[in-house]
PDB file of C-alpha atoms in Angstrom:
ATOM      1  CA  UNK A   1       0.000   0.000   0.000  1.00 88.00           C
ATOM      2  CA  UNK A   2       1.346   3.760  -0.987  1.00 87.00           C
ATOM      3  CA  UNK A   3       1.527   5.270   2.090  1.00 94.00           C
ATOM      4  CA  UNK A   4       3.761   7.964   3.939  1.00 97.00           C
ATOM      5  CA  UNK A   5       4.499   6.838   7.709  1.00 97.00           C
ATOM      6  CA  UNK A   6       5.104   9.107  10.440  1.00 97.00           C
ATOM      7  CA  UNK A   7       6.766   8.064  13.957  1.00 97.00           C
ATOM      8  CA  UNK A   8       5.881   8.448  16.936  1.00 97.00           C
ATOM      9  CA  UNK A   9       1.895   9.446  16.713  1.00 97.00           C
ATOM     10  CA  UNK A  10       1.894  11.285  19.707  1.00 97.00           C
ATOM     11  CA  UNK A  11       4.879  12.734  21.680  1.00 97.00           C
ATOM     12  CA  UNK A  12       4.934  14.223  25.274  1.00 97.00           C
ATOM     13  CA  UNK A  13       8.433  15.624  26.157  1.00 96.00           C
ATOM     14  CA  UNK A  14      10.071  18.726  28.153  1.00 97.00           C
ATOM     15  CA  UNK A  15      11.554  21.536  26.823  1.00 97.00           C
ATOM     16  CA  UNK A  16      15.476  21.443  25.706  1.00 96.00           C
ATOM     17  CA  UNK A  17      14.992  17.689  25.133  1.00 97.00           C
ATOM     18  CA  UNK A  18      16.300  16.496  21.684  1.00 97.00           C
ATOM     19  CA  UNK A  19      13.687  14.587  19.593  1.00 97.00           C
ATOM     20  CA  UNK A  20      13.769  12.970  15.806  1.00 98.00           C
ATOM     21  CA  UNK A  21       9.970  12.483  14.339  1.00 98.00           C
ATOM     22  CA  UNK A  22      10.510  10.040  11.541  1.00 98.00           C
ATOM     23  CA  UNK A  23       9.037  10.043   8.248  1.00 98.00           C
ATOM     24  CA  UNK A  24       9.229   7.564   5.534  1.00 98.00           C
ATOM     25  CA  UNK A  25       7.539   7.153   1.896  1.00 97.00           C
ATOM     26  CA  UNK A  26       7.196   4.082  -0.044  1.00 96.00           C
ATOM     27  CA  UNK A  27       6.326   5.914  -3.228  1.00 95.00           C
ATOM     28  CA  UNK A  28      10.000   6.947  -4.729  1.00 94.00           C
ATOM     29  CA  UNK A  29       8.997  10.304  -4.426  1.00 93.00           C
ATOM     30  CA  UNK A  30      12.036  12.585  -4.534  1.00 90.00           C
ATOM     31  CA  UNK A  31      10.005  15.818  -2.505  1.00 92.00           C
ATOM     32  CA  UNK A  32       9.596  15.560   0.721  1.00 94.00           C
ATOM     33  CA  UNK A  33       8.464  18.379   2.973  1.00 94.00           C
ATOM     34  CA  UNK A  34       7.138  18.804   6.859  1.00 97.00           C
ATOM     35  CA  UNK A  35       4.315  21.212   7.579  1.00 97.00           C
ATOM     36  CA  UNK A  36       3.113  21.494  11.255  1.00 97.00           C
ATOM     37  CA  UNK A  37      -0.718  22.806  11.811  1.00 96.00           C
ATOM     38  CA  UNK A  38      -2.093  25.129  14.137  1.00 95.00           C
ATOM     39  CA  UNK A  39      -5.517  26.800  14.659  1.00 90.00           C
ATOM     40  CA  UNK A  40      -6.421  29.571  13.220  1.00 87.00           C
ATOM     41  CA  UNK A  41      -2.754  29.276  10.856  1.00 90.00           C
ATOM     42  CA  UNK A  42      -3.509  26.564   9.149  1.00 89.00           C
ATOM     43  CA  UNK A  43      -0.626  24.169   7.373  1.00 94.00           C
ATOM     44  CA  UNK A  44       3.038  25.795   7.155  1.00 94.00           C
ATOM     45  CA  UNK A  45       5.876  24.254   5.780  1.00 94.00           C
ATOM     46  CA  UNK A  46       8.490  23.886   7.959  1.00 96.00           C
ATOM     47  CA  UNK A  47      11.570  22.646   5.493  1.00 95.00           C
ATOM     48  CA  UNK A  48      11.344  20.843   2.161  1.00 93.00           C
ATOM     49  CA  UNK A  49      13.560  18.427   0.072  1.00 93.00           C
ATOM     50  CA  UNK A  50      13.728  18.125  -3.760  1.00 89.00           C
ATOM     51  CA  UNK A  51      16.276  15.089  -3.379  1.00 90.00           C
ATOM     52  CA  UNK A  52      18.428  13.094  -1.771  1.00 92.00           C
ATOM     53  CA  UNK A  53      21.067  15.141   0.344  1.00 91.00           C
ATOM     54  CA  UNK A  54      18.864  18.814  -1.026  1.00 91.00           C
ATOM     55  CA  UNK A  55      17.241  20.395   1.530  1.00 94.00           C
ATOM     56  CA  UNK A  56      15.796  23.942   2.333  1.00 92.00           C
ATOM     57  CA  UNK A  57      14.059  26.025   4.191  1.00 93.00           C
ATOM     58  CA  UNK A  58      10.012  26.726   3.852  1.00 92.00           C
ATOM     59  CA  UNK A  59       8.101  29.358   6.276  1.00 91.00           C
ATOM     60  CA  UNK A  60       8.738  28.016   9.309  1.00 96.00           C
ATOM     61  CA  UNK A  61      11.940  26.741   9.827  1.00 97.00           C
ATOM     62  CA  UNK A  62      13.580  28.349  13.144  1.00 97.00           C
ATOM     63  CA  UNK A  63      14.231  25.618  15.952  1.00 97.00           C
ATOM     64  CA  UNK A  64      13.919  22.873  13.338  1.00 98.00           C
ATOM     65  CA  UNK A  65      16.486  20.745  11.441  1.00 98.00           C
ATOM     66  CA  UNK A  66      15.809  18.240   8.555  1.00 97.00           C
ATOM     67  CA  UNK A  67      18.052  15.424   6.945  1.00 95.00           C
ATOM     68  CA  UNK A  68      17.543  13.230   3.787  1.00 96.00           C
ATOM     69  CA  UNK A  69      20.146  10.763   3.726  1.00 96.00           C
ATOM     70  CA  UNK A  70      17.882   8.074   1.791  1.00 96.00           C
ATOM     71  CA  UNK A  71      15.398   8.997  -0.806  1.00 95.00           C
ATOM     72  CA  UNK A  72      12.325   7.068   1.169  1.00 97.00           C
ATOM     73  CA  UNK A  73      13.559   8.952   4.643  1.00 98.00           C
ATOM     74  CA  UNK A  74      13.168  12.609   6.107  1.00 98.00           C
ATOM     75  CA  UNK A  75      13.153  12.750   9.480  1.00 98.00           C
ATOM     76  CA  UNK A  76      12.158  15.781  11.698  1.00 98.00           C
ATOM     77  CA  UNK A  77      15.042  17.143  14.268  1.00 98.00           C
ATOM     78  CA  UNK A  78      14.117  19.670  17.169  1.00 98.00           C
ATOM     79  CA  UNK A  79      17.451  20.013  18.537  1.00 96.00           C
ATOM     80  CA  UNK A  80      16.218  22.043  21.846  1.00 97.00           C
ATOM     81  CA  UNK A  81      11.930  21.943  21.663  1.00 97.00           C
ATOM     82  CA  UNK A  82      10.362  24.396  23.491  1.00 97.00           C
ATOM     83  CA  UNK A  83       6.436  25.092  24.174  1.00 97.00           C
ATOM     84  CA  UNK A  84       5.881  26.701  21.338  1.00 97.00           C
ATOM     85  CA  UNK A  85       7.034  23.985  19.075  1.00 98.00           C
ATOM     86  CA  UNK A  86       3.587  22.395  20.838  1.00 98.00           C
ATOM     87  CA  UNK A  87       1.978  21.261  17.084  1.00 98.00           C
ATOM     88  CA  UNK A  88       0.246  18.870  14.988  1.00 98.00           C
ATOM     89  CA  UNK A  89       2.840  17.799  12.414  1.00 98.00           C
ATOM     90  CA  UNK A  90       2.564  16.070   9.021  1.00 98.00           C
ATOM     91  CA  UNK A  91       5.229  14.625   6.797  1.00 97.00           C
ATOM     92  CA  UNK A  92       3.978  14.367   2.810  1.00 95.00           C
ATOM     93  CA  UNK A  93       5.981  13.494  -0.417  1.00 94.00           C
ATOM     94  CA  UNK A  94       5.012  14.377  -3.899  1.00 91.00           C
ATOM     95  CA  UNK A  95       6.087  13.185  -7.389  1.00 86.00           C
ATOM     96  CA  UNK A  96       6.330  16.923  -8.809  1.00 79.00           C
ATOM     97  CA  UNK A  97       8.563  19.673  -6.950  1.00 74.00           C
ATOM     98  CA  UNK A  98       6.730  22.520  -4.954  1.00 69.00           C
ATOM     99  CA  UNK A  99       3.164  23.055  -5.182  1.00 69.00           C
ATOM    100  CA  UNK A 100       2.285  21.517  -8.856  1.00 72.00           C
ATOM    101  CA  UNK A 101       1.705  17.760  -7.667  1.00 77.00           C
ATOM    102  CA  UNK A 102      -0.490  15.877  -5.173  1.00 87.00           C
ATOM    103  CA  UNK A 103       1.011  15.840  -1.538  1.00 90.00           C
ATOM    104  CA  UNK A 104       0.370  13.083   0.271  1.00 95.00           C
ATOM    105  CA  UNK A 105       0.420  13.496   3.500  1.00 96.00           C
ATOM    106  CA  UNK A 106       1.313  10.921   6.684  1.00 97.00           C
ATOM    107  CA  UNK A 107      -0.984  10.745   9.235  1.00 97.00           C
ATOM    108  CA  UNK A 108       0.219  13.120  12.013  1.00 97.00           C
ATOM    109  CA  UNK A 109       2.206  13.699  14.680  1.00 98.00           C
ATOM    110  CA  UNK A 110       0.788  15.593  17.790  1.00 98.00           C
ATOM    111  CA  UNK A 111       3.720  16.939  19.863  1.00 98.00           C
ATOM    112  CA  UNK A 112       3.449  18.359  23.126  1.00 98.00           C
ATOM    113  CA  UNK A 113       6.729  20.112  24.680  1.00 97.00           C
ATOM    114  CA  UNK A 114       5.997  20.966  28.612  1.00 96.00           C
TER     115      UNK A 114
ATOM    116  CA  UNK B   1      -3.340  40.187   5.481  1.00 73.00           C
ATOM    117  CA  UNK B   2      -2.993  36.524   4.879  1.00 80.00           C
ATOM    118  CA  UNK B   3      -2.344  35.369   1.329  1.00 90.00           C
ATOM    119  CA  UNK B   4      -5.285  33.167   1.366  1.00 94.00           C
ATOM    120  CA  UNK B   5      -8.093  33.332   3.291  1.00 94.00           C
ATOM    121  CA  UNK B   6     -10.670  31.033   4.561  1.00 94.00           C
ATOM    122  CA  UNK B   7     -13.624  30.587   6.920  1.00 84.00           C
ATOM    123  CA  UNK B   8     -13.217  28.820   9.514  1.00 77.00           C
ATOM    124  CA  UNK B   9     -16.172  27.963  10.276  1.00 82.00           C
ATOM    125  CA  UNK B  10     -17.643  25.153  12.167  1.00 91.00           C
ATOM    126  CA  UNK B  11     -20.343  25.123   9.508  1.00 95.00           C
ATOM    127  CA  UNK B  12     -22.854  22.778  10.520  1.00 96.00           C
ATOM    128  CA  UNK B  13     -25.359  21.340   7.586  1.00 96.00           C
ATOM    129  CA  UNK B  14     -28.699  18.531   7.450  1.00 97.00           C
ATOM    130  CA  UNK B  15     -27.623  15.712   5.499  1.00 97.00           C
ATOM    131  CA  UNK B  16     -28.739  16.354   1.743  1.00 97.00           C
ATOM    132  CA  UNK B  17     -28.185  19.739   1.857  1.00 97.00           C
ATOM    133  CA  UNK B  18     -26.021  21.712  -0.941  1.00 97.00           C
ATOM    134  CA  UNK B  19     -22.397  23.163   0.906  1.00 97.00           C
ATOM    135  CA  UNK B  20     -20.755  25.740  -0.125  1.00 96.00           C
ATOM    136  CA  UNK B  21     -17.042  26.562   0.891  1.00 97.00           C
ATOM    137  CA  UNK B  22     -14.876  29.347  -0.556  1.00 96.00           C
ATOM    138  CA  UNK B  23     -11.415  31.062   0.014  1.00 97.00           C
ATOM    139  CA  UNK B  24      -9.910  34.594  -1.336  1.00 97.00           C
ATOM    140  CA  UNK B  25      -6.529  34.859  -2.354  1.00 96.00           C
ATOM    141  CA  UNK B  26      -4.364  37.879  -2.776  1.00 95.00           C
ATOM    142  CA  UNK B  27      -1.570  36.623  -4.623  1.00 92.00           C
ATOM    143  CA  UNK B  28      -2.350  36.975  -8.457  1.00 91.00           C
ATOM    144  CA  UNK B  29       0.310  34.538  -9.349  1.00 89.00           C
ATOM    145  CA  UNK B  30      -1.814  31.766  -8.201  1.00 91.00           C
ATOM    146  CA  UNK B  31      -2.771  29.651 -10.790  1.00 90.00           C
ATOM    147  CA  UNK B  32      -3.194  25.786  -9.231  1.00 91.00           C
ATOM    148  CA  UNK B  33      -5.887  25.311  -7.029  1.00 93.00           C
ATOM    149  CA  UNK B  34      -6.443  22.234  -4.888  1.00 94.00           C
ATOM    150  CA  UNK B  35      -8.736  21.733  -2.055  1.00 96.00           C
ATOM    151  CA  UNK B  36      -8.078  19.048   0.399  1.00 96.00           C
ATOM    152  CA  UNK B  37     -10.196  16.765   3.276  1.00 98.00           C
ATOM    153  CA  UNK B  38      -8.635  15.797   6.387  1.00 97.00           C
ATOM    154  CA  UNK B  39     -11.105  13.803   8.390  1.00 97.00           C
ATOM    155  CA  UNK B  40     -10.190  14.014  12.284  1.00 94.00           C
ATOM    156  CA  UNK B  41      -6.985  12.461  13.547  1.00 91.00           C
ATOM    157  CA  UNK B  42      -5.968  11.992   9.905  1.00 94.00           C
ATOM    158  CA  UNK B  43      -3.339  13.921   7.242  1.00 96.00           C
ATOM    159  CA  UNK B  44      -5.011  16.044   4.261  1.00 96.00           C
ATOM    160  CA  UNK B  45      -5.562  13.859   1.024  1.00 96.00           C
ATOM    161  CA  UNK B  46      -6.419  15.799  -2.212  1.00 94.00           C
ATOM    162  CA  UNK B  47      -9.761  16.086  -3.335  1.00 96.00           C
ATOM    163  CA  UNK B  48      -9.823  18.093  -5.976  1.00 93.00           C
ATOM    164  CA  UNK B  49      -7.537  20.019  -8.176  1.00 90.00           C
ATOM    165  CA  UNK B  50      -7.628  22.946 -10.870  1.00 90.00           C
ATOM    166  CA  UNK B  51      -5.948  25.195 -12.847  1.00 85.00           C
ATOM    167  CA  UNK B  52      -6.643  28.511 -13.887  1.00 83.00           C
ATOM    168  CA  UNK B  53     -10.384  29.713 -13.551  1.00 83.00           C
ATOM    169  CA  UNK B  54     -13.560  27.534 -14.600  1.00 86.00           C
ATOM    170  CA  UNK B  55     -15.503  24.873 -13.150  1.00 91.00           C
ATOM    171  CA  UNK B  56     -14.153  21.275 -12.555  1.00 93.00           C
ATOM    172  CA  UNK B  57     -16.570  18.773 -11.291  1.00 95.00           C
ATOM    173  CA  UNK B  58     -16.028  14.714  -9.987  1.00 95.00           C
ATOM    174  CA  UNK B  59     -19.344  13.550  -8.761  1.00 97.00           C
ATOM    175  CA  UNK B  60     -20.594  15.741  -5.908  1.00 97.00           C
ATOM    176  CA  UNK B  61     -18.416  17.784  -6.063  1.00 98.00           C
ATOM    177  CA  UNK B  62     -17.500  20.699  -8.270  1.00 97.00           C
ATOM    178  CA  UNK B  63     -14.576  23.288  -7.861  1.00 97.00           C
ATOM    179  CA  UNK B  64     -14.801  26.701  -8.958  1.00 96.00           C
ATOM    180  CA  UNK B  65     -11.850  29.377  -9.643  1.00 96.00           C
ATOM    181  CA  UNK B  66     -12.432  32.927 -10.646  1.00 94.00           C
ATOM    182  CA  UNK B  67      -9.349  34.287 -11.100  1.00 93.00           C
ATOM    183  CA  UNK B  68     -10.404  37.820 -11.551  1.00 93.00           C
ATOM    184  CA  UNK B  69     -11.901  37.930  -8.068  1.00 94.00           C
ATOM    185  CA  UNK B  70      -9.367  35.633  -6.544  1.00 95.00           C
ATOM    186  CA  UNK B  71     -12.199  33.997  -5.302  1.00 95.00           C
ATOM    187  CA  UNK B  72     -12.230  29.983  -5.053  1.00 96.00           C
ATOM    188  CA  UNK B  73     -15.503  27.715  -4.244  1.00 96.00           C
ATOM    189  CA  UNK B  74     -16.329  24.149  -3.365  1.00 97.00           C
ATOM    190  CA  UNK B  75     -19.122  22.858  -3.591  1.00 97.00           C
ATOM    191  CA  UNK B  76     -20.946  19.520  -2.525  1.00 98.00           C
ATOM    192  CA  UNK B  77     -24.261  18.453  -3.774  1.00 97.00           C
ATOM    193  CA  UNK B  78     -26.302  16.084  -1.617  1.00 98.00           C
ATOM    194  CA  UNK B  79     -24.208  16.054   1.366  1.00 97.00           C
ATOM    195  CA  UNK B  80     -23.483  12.799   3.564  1.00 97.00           C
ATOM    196  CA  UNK B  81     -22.533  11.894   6.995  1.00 97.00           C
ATOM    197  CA  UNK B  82     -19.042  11.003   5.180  1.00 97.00           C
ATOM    198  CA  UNK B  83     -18.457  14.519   4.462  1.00 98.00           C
ATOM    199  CA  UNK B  84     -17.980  15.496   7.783  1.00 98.00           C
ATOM    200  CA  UNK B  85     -14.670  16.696   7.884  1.00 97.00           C
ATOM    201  CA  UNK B  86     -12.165  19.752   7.786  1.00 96.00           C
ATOM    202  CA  UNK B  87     -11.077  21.107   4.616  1.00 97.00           C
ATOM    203  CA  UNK B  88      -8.455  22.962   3.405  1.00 97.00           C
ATOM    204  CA  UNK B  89      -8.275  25.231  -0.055  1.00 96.00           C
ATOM    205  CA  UNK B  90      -4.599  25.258  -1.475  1.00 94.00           C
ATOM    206  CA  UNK B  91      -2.928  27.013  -4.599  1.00 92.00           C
ATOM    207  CA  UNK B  92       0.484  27.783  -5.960  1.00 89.00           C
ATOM    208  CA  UNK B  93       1.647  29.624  -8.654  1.00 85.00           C
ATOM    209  CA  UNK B  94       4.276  27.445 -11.732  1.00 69.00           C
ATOM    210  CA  UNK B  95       6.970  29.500 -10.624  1.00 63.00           C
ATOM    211  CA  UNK B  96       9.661  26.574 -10.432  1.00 59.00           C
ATOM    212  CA  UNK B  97       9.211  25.184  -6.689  1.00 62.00           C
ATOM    213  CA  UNK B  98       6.837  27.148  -5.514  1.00 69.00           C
ATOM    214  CA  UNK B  99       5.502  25.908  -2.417  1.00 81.00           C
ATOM    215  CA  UNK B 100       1.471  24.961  -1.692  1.00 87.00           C
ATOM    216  CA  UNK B 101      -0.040  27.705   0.278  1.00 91.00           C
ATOM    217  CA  UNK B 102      -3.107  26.467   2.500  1.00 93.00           C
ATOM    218  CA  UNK B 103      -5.814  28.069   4.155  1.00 94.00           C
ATOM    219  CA  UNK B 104      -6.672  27.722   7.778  1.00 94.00           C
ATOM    220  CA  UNK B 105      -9.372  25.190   6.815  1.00 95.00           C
ATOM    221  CA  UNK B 106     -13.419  25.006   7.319  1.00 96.00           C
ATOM    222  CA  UNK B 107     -14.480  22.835   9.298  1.00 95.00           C
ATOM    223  CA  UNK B 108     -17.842  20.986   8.044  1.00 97.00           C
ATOM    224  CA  UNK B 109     -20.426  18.472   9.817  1.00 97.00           C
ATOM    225  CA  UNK B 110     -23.293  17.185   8.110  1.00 97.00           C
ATOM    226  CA  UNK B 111     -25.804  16.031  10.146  1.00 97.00           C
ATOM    227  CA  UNK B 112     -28.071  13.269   9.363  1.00 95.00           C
TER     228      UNK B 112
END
């Protein structure tokens, strides 16, 4: 089954305590990006890669680090969290750079930083 | 001001009833519109997508972009139970990677 997995689901931690959120696709997509939702903001995209070892920065990217060693891979680093990293975040991969193709997206990860 | 704008909502509709759900944009580069559906505790899948202005329609639904009002529409006919759900208008211009810009979503319940 296509799919884009996200690890862990949920996440309780404290703040200035390293976390990865994983995120793998088993569609050879080469973009990958991370959005994290919020009321009242909506989706916005955190970091984004076009390829293997290419990464960049979207909207959001402060207090956030990305890394795509393996084409199927893009895991989420927050080196130091802190409360108001406190969001609902979703991992997608598209065939087609930017915008143009379908995302799909993974099914979540709520984070909670005390 | 947001580049894309969107109702909120709840909205809150009897089951049968026509929906209507709309976004403004600002941007005038837009020129791909998608909306998505994320049903609770789940990601956004695509549900319809569009380019340039016109109508588009797949079933009950039909998408509608006029671009010289920057003004975006979905509608669905006959609305279920199943159509409960949040969802999301999103549009980018062909600039190279441009990235998908969403709006903060409307959240709709049919009821039966």
């Amino acid at each position: 089954e296509a799919q884009v997995t996200q690890n862990p689901r949920y996440l309780i931690t404290v703040t200035g305590k390293k976390l990865t959120v994983t995120c793998s696709q088993n569609m050879n997509h080469e973009y990958m990006s991370w959005y994290r939702q919020d009321p009242g903001l909506g989706l916005r995209q955190i970091y984004y890669s076009m390829n293997v070892e290419v990464t960049d920065k979207g909207d959001v990217p402060e207090g956030y680090k990305v890394s795509r060693k393996e084409k199927r891979n893009f895991p989420l680093i927050l080196e130091s969290p802190s409360p108001n990293q406190t969001s609902l975040y979703f991992c997608a991969s598209s065939y087609e750079a930017g915008g143009l193709g379908e995302q799909f997206f993974g099914p979540g990860t709520r984070l909670t930083v005390l | 001001q947001k580049e894309v704008e969107q109702d909120p909502g709840p909205l809150s509709v009897p089951e049968g009833a026509i929906v209507s759900l709309n976004c403004t944009y600002s941007n005038s580069a837009f020129q791909y519109f998608m909306w998505y559906r994320q049903y609770s505790r789940k990601g956004p899948e695509l549900l319809m997508y569009t380019y340039s202005s016109g109508n588009k329609e797949d079933g009950r639904f039909t998408a509608q972009v006029d671009k010289s009002s920057k003004y975006i529409s979905l509608f669905i006919r006959d609305s279920q139970p199943s159509d409960s759900a949040t969802y999301l208008c999103a549009m980018t211009s062909n600039f190279g990677n441009e990235k998908l810009t969403f709006g903060t979503g409307t959240r709709l319940t049919i009821i039966p």
